[in-house]
Coordinates of N, CA and C in Angstrom, one line a residue:
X19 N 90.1 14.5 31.2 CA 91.4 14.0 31.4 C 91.8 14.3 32.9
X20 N 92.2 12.9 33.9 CA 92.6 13.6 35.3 C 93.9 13.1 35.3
X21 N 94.5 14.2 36.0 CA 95.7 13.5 36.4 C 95.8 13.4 37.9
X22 N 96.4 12.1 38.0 CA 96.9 11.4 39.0 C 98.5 11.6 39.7
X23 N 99.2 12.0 40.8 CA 100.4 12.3 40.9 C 100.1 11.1 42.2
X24 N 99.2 11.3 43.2 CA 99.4 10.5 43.9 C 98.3 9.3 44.3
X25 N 98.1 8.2 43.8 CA 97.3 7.6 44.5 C 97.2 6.6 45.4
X26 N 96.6 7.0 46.7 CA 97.1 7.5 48.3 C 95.8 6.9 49.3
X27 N 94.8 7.0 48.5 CA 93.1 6.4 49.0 C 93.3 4.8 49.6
X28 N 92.9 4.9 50.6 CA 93.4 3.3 51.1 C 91.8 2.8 50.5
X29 N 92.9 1.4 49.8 CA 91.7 0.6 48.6 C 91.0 1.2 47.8
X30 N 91.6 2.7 46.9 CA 90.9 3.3 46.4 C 89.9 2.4 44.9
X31 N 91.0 1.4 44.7 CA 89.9 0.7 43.1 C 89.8 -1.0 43.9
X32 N 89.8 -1.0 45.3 CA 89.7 -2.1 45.6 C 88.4 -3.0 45.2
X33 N 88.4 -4.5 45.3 CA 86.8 -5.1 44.9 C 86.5 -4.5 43.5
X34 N 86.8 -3.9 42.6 CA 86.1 -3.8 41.4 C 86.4 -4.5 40.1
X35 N 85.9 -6.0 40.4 CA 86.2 -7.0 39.7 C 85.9 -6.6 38.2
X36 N 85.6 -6.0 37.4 CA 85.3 -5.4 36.3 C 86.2 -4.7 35.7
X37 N 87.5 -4.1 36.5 CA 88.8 -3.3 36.4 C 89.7 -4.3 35.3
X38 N 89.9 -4.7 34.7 CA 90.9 -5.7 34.3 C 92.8 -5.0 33.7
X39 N 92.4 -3.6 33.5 CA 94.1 -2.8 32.8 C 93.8 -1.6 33.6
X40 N 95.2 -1.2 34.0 CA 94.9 0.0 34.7 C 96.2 0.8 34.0
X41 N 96.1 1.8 33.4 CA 97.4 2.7 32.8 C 96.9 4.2 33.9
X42 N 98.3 4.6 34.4 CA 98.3 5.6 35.1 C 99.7 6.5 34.7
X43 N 99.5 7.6 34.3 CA 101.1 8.1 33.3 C 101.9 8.9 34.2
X44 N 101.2 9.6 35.5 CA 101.7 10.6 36.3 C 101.9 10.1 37.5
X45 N 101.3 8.7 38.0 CA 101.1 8.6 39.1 C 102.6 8.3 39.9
X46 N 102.8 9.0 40.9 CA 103.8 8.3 41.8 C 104.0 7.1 42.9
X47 N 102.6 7.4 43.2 CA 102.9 6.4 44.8 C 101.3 6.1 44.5
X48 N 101.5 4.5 45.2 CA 100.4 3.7 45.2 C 100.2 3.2 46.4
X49 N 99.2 3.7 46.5 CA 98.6 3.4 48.3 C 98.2 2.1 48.6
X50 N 98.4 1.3 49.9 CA 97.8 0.2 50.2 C 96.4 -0.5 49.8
X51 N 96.4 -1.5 49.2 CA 95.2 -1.8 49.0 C 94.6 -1.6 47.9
X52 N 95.1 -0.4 47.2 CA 95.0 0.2 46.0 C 94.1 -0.4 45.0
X53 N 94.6 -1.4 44.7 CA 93.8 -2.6 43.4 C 93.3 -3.5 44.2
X54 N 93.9 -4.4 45.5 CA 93.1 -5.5 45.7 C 91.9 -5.9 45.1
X55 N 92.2 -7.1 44.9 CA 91.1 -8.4 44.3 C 90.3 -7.2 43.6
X56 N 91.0 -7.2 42.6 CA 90.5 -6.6 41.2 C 90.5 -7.6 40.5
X57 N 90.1 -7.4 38.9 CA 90.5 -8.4 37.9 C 91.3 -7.7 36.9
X58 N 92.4 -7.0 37.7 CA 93.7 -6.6 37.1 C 94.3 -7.7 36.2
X59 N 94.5 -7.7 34.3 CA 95.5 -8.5 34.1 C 96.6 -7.7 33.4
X60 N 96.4 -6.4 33.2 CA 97.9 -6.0 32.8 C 97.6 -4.1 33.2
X61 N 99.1 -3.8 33.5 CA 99.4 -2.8 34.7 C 100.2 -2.0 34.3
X62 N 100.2 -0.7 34.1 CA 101.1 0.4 33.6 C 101.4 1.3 34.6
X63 N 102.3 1.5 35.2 CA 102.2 2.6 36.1 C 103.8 3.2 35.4
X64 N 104.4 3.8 34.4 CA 105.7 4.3 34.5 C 106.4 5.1 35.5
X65 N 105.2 6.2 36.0 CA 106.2 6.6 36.7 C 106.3 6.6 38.4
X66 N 105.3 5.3 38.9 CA 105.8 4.9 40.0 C 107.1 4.5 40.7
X67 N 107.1 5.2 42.2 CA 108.1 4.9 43.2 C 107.8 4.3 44.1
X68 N 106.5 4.3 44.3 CA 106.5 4.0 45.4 C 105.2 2.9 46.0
X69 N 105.1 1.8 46.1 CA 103.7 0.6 45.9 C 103.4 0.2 47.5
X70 N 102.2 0.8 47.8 CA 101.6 0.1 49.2 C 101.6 -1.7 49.6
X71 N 102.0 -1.8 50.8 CA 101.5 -3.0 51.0 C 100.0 -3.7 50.2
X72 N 100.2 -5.0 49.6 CA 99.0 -5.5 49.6 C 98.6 -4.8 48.1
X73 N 99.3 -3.7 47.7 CA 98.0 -3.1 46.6 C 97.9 -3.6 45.5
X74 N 98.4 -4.9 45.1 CA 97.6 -5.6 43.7 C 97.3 -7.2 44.3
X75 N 97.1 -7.1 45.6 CA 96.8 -8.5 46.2 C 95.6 -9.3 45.3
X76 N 95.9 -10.3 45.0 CA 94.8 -11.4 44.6 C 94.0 -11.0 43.2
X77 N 94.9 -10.3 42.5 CA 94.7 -10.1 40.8 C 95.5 -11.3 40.4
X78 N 95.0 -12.0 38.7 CA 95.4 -12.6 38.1 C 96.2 -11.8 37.2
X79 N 97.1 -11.1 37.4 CA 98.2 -10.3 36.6 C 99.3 -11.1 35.5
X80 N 98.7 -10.4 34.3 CA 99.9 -11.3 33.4 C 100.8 -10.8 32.7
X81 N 100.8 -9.1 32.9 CA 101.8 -7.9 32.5 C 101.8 -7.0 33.6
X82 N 102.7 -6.6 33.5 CA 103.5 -5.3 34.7 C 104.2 -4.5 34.3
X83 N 104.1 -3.4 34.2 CA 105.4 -2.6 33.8 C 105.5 -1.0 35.1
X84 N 106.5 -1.1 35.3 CA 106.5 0.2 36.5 C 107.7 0.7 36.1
X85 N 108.3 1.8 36.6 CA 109.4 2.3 36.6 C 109.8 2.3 34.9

């Protein structure tokens, strides 16, 4: 089990077309680039504040939930 408070890694799950759901329960802040061109289609972040430029650029996203 890891927990996540900040994730901050520029493009840390970028390119990993394989990714398609990402649940993160602690995380706050989402760094730039973060997901790019993933094959993100549904997205949990509750307890985000805070979303980098660009960080779910060019996913087919068909759920979101933040905040």
């Amino acid at each position: 089990l890891v927990f996540l408070y900040v994730l901050d890694w520029l493009g840390a799950f970028s390119n990993c077309y394989n990714l398609v759901s990402a649940y993160f329960k602690s995380c706050s802040t989402i760094g730039e680039d973060a997901f790019a061109w993933c094959g993100l289609k549904t997205l949990s972040f509750p307890a985000a504040r805070e979303v980098g430029y660009y960080a779910f650029a060019g996913n087919p996203m068909s759920s979101v939930s933040m905040w």
